[in-house]
PDB file of C-alpha atoms in Angstrom:
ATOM      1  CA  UNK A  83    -182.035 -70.163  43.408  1.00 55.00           C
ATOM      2  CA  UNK A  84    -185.058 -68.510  42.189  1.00 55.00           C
ATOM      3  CA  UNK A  85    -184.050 -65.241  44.259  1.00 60.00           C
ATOM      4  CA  UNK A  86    -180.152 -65.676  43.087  1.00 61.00           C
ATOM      5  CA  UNK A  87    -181.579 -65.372  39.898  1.00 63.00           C
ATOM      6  CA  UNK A  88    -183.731 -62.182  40.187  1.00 61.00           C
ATOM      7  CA  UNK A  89    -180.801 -60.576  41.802  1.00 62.00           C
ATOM      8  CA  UNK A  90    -178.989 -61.075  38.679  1.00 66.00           C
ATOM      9  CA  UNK A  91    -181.829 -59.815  36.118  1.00 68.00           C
ATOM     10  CA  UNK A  92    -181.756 -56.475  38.539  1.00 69.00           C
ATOM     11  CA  UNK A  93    -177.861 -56.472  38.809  1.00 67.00           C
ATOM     12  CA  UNK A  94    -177.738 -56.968  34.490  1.00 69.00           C
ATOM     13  CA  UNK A  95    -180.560 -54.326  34.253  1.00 69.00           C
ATOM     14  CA  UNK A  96    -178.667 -51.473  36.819  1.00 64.00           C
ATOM     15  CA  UNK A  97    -175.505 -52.307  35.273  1.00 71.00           C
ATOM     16  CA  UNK A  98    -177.115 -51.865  31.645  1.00 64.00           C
ATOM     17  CA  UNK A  99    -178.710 -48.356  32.640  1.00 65.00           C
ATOM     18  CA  UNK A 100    -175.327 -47.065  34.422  1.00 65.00           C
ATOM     19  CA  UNK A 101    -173.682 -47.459  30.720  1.00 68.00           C
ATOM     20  CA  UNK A 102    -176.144 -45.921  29.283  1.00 73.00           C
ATOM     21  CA  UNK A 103    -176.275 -43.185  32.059  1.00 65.00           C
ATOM     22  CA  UNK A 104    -172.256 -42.585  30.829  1.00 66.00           C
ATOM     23  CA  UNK A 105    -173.085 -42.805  27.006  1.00 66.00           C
ATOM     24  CA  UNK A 106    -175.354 -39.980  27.534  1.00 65.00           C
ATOM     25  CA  UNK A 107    -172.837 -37.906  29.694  1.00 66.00           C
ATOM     26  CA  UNK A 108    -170.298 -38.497  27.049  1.00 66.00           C
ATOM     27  CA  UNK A 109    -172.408 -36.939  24.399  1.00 68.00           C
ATOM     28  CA  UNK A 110    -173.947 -34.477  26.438  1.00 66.00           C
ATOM     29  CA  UNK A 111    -170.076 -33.493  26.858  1.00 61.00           C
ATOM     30  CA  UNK A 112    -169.360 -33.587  23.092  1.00 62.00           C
ATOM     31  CA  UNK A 113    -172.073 -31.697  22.606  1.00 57.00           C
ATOM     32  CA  UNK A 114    -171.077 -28.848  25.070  1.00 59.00           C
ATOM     33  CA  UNK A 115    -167.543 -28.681  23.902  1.00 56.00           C
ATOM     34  CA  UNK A 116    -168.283 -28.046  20.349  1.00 59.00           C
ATOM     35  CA  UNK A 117    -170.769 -25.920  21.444  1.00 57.00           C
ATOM     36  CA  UNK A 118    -167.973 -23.892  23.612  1.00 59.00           C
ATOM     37  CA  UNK A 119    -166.042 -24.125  20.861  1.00 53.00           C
ATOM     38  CA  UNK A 120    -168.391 -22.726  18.316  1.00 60.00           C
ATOM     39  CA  UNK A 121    -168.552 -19.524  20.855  1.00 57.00           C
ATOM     40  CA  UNK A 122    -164.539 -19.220  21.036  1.00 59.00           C
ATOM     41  CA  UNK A 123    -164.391 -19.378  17.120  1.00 58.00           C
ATOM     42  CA  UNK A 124    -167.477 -16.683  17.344  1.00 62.00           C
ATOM     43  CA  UNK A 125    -165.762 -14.357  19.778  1.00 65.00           C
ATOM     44  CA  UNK A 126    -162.060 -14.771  18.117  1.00 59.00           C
ATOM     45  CA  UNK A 127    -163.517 -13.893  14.911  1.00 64.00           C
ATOM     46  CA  UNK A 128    -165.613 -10.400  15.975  1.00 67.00           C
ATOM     47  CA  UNK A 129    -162.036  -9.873  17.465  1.00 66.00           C
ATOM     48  CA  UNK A 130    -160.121 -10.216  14.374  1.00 60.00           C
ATOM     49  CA  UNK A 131    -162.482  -8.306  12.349  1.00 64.00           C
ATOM     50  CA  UNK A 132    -162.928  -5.892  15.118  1.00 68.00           C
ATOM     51  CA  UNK A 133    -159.073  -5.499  14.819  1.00 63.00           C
ATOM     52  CA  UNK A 134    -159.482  -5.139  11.235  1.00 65.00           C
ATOM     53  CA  UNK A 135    -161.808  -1.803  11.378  1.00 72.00           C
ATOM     54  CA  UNK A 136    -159.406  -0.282  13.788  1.00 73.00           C
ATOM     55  CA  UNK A 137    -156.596  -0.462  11.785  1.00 73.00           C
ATOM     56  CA  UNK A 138    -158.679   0.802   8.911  1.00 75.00           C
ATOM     57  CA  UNK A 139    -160.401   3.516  10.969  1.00 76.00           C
ATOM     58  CA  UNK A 140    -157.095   4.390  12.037  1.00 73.00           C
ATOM     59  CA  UNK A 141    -155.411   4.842   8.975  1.00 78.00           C
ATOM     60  CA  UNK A 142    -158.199   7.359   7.582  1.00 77.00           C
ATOM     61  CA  UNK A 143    -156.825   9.551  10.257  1.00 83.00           C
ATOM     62  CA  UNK A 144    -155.781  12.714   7.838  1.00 87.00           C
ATOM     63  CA  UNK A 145    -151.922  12.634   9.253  1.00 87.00           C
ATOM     64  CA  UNK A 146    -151.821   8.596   8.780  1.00 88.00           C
ATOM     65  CA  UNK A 147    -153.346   8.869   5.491  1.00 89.00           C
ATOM     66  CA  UNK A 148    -151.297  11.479   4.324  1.00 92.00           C
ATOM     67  CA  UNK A 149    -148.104   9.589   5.512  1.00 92.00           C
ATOM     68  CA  UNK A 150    -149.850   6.225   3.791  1.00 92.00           C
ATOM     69  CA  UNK A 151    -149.766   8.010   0.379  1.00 92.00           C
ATOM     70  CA  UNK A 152    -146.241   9.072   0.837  1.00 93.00           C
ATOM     71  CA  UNK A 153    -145.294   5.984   1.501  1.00 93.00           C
ATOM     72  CA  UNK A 154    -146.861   4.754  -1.526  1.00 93.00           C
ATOM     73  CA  UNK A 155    -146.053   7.463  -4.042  1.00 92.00           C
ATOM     74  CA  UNK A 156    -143.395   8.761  -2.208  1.00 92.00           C
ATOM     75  CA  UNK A 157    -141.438   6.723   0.288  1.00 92.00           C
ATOM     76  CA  UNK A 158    -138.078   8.202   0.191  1.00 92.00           C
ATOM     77  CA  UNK A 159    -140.010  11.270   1.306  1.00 92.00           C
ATOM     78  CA  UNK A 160    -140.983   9.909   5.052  1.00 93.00           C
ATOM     79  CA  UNK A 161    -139.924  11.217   8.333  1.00 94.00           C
ATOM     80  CA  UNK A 162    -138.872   9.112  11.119  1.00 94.00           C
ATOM     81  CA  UNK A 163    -141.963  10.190  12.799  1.00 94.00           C
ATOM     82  CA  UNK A 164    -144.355   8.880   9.682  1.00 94.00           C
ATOM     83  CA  UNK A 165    -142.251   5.722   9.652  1.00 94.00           C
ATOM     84  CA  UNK A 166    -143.087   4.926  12.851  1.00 93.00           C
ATOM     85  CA  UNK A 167    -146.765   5.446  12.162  1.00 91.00           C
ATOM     86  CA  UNK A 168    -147.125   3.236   9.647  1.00 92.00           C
ATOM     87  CA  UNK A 169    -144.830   0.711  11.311  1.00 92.00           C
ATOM     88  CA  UNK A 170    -147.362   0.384  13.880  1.00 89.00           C
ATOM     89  CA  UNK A 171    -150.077  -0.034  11.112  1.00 89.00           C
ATOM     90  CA  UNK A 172    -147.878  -3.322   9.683  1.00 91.00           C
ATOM     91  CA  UNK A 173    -147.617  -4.747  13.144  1.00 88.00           C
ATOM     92  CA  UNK A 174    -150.997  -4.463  13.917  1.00 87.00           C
ATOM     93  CA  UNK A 175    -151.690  -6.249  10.431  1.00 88.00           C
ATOM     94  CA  UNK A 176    -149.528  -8.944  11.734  1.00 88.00           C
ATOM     95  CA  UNK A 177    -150.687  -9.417  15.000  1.00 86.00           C
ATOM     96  CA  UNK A 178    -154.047 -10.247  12.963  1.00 86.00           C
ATOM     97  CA  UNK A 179    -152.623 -12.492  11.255  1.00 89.00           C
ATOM     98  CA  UNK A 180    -151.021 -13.822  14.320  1.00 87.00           C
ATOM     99  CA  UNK A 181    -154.725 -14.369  15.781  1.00 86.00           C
ATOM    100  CA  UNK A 182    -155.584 -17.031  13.232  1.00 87.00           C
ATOM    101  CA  UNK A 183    -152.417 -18.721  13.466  1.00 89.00           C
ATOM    102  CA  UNK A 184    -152.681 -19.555  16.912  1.00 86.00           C
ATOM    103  CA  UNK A 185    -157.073 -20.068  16.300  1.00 84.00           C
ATOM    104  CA  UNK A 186    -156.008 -22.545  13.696  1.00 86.00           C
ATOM    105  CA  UNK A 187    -153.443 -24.164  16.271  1.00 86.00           C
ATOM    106  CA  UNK A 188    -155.989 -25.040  18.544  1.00 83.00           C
ATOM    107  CA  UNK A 189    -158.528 -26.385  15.612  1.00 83.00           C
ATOM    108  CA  UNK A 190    -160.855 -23.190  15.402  1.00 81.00           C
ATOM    109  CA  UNK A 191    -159.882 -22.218  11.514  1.00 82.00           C
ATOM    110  CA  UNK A 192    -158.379 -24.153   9.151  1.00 86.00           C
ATOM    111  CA  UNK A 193    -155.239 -23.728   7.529  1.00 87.00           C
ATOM    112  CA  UNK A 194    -156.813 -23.077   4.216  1.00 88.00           C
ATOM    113  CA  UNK A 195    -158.988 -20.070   5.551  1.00 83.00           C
ATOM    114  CA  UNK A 196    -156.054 -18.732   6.888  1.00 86.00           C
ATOM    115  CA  UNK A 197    -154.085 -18.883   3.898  1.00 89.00           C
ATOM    116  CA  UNK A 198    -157.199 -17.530   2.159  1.00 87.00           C
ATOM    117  CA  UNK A 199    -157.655 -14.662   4.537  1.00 86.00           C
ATOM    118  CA  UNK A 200    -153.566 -13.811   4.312  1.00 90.00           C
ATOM    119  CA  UNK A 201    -154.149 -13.868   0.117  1.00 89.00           C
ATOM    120  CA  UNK A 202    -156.859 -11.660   0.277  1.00 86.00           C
ATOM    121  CA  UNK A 203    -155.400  -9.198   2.967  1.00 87.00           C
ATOM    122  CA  UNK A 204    -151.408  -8.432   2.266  1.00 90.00           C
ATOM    123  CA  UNK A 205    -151.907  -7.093  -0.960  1.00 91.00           C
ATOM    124  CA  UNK A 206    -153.277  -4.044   0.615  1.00 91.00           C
ATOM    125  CA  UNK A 207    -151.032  -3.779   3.272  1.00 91.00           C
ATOM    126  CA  UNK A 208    -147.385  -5.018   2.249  1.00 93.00           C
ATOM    127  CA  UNK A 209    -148.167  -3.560  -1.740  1.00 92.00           C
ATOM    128  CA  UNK A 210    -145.655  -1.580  -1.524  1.00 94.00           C
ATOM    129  CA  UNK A 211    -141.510  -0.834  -1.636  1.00 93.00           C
ATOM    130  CA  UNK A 212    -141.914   0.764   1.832  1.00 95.00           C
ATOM    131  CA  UNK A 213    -144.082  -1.622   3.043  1.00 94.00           C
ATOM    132  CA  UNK A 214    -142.187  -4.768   1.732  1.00 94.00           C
ATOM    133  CA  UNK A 215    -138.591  -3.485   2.668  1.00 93.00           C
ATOM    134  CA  UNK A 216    -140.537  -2.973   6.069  1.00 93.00           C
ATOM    135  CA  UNK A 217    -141.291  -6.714   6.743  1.00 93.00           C
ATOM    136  CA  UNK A 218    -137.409  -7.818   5.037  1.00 91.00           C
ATOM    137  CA  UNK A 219    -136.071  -5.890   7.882  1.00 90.00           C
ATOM    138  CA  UNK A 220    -138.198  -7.731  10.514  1.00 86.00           C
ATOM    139  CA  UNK A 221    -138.137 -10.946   9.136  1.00 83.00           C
ATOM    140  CA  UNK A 222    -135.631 -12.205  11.844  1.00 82.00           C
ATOM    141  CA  UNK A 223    -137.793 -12.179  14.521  1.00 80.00           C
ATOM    142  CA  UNK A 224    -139.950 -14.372  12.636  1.00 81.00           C
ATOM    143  CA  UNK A 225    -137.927 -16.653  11.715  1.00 82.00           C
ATOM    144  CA  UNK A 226    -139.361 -20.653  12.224  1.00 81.00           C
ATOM    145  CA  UNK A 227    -142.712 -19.449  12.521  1.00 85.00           C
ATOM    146  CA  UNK A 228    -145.769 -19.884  10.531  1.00 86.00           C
ATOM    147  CA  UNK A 229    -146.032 -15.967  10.211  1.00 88.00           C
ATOM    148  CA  UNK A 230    -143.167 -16.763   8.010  1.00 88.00           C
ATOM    149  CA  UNK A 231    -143.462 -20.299   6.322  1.00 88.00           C
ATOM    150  CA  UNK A 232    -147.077 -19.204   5.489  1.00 89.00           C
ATOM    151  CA  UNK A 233    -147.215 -15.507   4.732  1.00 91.00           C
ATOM    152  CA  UNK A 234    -143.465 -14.729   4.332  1.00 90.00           C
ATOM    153  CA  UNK A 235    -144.038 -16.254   0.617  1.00 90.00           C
ATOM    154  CA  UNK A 236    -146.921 -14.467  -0.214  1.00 91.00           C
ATOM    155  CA  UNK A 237    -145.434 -10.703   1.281  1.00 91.00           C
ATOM    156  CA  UNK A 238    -142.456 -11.805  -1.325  1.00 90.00           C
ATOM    157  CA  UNK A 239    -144.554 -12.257  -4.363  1.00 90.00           C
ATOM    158  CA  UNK A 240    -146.074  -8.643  -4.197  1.00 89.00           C
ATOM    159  CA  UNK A 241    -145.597  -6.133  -6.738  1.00 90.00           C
ATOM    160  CA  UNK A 242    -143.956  -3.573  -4.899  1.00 90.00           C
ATOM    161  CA  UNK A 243    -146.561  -1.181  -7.426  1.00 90.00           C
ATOM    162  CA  UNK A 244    -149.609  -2.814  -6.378  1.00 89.00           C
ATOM    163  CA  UNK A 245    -151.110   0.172  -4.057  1.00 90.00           C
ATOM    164  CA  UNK A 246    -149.799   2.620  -6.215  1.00 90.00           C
ATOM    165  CA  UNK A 247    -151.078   1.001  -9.392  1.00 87.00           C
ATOM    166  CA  UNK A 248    -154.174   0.208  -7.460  1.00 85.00           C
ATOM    167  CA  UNK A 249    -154.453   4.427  -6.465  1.00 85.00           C
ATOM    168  CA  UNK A 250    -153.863   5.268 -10.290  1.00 84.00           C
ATOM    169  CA  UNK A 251    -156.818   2.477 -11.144  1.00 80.00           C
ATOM    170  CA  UNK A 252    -159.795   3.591  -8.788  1.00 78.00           C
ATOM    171  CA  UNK A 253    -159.427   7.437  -9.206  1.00 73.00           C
ATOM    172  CA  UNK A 254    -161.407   8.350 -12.630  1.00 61.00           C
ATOM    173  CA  UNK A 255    -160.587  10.582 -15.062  1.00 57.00           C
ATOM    174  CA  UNK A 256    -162.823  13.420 -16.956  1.00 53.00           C
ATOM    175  CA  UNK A 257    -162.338  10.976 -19.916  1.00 51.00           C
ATOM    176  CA  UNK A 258    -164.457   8.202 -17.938  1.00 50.00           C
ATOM    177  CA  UNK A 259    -167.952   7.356 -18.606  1.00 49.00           C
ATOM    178  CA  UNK A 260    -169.029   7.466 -14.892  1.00 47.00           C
ATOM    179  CA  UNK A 261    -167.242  10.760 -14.419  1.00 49.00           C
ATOM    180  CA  UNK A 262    -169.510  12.429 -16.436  1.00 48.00           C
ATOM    181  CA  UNK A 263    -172.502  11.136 -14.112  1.00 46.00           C
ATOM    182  CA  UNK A 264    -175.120  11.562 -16.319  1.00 42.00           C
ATOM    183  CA  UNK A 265    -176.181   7.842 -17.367  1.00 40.00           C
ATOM    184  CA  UNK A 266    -176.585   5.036 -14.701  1.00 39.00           C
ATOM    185  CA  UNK A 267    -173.488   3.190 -14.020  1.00 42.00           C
ATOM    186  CA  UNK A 268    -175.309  -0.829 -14.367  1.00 40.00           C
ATOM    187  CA  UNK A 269    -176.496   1.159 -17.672  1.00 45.00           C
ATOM    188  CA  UNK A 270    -173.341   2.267 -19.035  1.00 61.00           C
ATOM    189  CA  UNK A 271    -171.057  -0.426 -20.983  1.00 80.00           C
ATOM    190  CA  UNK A 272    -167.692  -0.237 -20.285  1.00 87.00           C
ATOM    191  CA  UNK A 273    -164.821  -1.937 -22.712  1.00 90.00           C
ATOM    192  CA  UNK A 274    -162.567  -3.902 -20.406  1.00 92.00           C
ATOM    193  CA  UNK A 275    -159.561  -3.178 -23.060  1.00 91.00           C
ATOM    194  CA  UNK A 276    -160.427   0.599 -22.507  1.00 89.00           C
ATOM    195  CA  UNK A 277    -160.605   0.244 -18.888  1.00 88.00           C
ATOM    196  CA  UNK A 278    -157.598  -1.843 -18.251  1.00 91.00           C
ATOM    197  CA  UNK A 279    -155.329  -1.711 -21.154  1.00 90.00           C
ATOM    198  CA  UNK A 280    -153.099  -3.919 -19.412  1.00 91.00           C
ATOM    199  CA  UNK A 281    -154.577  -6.621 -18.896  1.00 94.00           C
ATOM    200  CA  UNK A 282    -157.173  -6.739 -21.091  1.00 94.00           C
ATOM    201  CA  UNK A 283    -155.116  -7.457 -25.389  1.00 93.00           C
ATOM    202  CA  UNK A 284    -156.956  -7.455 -28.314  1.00 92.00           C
ATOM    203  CA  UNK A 285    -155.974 -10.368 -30.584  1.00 91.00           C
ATOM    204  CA  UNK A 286    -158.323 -10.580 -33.678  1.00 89.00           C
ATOM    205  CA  UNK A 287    -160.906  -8.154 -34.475  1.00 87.00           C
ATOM    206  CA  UNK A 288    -163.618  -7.905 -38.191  1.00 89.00           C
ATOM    207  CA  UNK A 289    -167.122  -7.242 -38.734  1.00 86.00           C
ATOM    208  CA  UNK A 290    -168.100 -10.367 -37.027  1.00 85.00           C
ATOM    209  CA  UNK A 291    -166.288 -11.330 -33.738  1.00 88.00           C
ATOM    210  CA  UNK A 292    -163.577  -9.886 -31.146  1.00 92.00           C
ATOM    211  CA  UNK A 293    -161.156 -11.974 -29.938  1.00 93.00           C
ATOM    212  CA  UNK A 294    -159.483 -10.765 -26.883  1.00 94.00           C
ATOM    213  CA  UNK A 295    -156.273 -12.427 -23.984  1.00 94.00           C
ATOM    214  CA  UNK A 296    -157.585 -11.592 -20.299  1.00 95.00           C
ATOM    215  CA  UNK A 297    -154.242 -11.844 -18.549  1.00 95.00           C
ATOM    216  CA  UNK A 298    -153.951 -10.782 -14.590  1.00 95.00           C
ATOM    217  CA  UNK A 299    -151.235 -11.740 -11.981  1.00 94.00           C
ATOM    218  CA  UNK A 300    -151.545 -12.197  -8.444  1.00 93.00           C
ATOM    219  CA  UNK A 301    -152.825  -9.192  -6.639  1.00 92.00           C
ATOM    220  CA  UNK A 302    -153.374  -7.532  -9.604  1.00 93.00           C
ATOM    221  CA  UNK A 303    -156.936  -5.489  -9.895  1.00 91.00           C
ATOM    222  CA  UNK A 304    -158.798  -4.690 -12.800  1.00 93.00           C
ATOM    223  CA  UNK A 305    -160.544  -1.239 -13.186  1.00 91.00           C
ATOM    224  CA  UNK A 306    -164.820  -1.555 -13.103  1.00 90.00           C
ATOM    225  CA  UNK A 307    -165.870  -2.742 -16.486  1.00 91.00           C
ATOM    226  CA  UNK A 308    -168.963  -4.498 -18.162  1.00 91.00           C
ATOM    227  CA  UNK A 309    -169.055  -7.806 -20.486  1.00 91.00           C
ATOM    228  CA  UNK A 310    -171.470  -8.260 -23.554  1.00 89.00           C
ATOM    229  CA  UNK A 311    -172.648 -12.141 -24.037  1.00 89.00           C
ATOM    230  CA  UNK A 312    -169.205 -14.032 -24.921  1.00 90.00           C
ATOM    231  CA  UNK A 313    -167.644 -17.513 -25.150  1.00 88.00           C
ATOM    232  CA  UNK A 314    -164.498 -17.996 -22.615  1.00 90.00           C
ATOM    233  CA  UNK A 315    -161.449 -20.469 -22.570  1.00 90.00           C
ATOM    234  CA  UNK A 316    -159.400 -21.086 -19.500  1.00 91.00           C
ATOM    235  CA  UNK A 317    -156.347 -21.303 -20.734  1.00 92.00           C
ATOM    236  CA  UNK A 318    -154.659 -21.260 -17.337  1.00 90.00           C
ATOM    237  CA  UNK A 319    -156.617 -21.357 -14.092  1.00 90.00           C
ATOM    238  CA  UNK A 320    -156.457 -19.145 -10.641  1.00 91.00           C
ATOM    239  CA  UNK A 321    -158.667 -17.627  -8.080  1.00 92.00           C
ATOM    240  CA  UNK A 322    -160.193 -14.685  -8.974  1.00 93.00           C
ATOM    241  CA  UNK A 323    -162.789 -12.100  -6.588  1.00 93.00           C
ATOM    242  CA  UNK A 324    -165.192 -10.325  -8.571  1.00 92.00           C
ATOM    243  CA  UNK A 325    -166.779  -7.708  -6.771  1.00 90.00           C
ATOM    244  CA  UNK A 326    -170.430  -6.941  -8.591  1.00 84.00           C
ATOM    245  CA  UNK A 327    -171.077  -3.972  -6.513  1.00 77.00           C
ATOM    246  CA  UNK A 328    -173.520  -3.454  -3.428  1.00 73.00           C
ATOM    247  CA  UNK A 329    -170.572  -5.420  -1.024  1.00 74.00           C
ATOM    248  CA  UNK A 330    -171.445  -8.692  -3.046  1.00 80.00           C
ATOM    249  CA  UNK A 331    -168.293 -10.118  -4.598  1.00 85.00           C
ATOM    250  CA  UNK A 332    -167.950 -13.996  -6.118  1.00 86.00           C
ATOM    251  CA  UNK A 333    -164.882 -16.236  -5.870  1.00 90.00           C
ATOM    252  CA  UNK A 334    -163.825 -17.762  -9.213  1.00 89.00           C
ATOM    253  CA  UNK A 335    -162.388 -20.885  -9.495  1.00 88.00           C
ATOM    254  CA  UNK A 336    -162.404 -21.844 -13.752  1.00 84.00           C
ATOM    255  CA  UNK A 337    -160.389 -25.312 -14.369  1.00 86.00           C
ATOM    256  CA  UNK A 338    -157.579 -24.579 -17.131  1.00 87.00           C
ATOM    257  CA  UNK A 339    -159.071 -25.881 -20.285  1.00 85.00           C
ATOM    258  CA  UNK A 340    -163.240 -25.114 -19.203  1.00 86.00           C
ATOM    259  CA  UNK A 341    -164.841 -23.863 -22.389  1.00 85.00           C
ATOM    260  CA  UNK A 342    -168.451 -22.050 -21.586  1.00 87.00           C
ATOM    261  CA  UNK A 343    -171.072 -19.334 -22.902  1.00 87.00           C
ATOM    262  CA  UNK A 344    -171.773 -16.676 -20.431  1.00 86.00           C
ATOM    263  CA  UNK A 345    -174.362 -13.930 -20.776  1.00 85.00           C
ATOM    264  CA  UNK A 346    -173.681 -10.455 -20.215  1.00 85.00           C
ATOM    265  CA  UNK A 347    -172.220  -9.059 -17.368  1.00 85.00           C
ATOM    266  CA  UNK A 348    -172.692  -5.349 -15.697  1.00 85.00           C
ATOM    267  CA  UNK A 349    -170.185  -3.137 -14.356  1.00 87.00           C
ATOM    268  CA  UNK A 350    -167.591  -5.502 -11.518  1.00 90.00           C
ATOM    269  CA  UNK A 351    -163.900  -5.343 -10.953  1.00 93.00           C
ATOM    270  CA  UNK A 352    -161.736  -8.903 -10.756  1.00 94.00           C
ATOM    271  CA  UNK A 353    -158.622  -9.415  -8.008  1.00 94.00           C
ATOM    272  CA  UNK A 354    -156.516 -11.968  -8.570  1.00 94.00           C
ATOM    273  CA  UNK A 355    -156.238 -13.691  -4.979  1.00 94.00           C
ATOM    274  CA  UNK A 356    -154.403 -16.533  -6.089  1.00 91.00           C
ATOM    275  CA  UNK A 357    -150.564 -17.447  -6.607  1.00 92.00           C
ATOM    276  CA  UNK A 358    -150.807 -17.797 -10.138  1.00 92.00           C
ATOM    277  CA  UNK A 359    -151.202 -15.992 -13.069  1.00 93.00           C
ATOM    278  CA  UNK A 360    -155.366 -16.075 -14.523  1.00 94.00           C
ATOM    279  CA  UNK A 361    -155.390 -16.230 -18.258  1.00 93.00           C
ATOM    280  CA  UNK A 362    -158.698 -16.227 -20.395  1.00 94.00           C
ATOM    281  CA  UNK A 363    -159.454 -16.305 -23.965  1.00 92.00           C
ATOM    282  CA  UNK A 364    -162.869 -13.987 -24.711  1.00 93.00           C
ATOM    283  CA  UNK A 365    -164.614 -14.563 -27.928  1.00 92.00           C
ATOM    284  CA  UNK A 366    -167.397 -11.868 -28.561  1.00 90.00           C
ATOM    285  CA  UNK A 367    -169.565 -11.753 -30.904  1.00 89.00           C
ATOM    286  CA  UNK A 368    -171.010  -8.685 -33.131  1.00 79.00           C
ATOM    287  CA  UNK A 369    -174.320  -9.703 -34.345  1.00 60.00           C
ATOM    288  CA  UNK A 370    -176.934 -12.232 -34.162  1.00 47.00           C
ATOM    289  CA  UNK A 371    -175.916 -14.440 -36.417  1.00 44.00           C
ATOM    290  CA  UNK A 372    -172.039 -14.507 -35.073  1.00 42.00           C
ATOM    291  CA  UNK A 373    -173.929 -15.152 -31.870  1.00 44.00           C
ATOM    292  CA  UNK A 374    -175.631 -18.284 -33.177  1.00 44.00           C
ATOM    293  CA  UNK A 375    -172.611 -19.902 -34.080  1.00 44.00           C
ATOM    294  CA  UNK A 376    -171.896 -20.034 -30.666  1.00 40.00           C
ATOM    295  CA  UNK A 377    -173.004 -23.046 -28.820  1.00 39.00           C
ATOM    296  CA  UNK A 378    -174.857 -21.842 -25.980  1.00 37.00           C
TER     297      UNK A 378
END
């Protein structure tokens, strides 16, 4: 009896450390599939950006760019031959986008960075009549995808002026302070109504305050600009990137309705990389004691 019973003590006890044996294979497993899967997301991501440069590096090419601006300025102006470079360009753009669709299909991205990377990347492809009557005529190949469902809307909402209006923004005139290049651009204050009339509306203006509508649609881009210290009023929310120079940019997120003080800002641009329309109220003051009316 006595030996029955010792038999079953070692039978419990080599029964108890096989389980545990298989518990620890499990997670040793878990562990080496997320680990795998941390290098495929690694590797598929190098690739996409990788992608990315080419297309860039490729499209600085003097006879692509010059076919680029036509397209942009000038589309009715192209040659079959600078059609079909700039085709290739689109498709190339696509297969990118391609690339996360099928990373997020097997759990590697998530939809919303891919919708976030889409946002932030057609403007400056598809910005364009060319470039949207482009993807209208090869939307029937795409047809029940998620290259459609998902970026098919977003290609749609473009102004067909962006990259032009985006060319006419960036390239500075004699008139603008850092044209002249003679005082240091994080030194230089810049009126945002000046810079971007169009976005940017003065509605009251005395001695004491400015009161002034920020107003910018998706894909619109503001020109570089500077704040003094102001009060702000969401008055409908969005996504906004503000780039504040040295390749250091900050995504805005404001809920419509959030009231705040914010100090001075130096020279930055804003995107709109959202689907709706950003509007802010800007209240800045003149003086001191305008200022200290202000709750901080």
């Amino acid at each position: 009896m006595a030996t029955t019973n010792k038999f079953d003590r070692i039978n419990r006890w080599l029964t108890l450390g096989a389980n545990i044996g298989v518990v620890l294979g499990l997670i040793i497993l878990i562990v080496e599939v997320r680990q795998n899967a941390s290098l495929t997301r690694a590797a598929m991501e190098a690739d996409k950006n990788a992608m990315l440069a080419n297309i860039e590096l490729s499209m600085a090419a003097p006879a692509t760019a010059e076919a680029w601006a036509k397209s942009v300025r000038r589309p009715e102006k192209l040659t079959d031959a600078e059609i079909r470079i700039l085709e290739a360009h689109l498709v190339a753009v696509m297969l990118q986008w391609d690339q996360l669709f099928q990373m997020q299909s097997i759990g590697l991205v998530s939809k919303e960075r891919v919708e976030h990377h889409i946002h932030n990347t057609a403007p400056f492809y598809f910005g364009s009549a060319f470039a949207k009557n482009w993807w209208r005529s090869e939307k029937r190949g795409w047809e029940g995808t998620q290259m459609m469902s998902v970026a098919g809307p977003v290609v749609e909402r473009l102004d067909e002026r962006f990259l032009e209006k985006r060319l006419n923004r960036i390239r500075l005139d004699d008139a603008h302070p850092l044209a002249k290049g003679d005082v240091a651009p994080l030194e230089t204050q810049i009126d945002p109504v000046t810079a971007s009339p169009d976005l940017y509306r003065v509605l009251f203006e005395n001695q004491h305050i400015r009161v002034v509508e920020y107003a910018i649609a998706p894909g619109e881009h503001d020109n570089p600009h500077t704040h003094p210290p102001k009060f702000m009023v969401v008055l409908a929310s969005g996504r906004l990137k503000i780039d504040i120079g040295n390749g250091e940019t900050i995504i805005s997120e404001e809920e419509t309705g959030a009231a705040k003080w914010t100090a001075a800002r130096g020279l930055h641009t804003a995107e709109n990389i959202g689907d709706t329309t950003v509007r802010v109220l800007l209240v800045e003051p003149k003086s001191a004691q305008a200022a200290e009316g202000v709750a901080p």
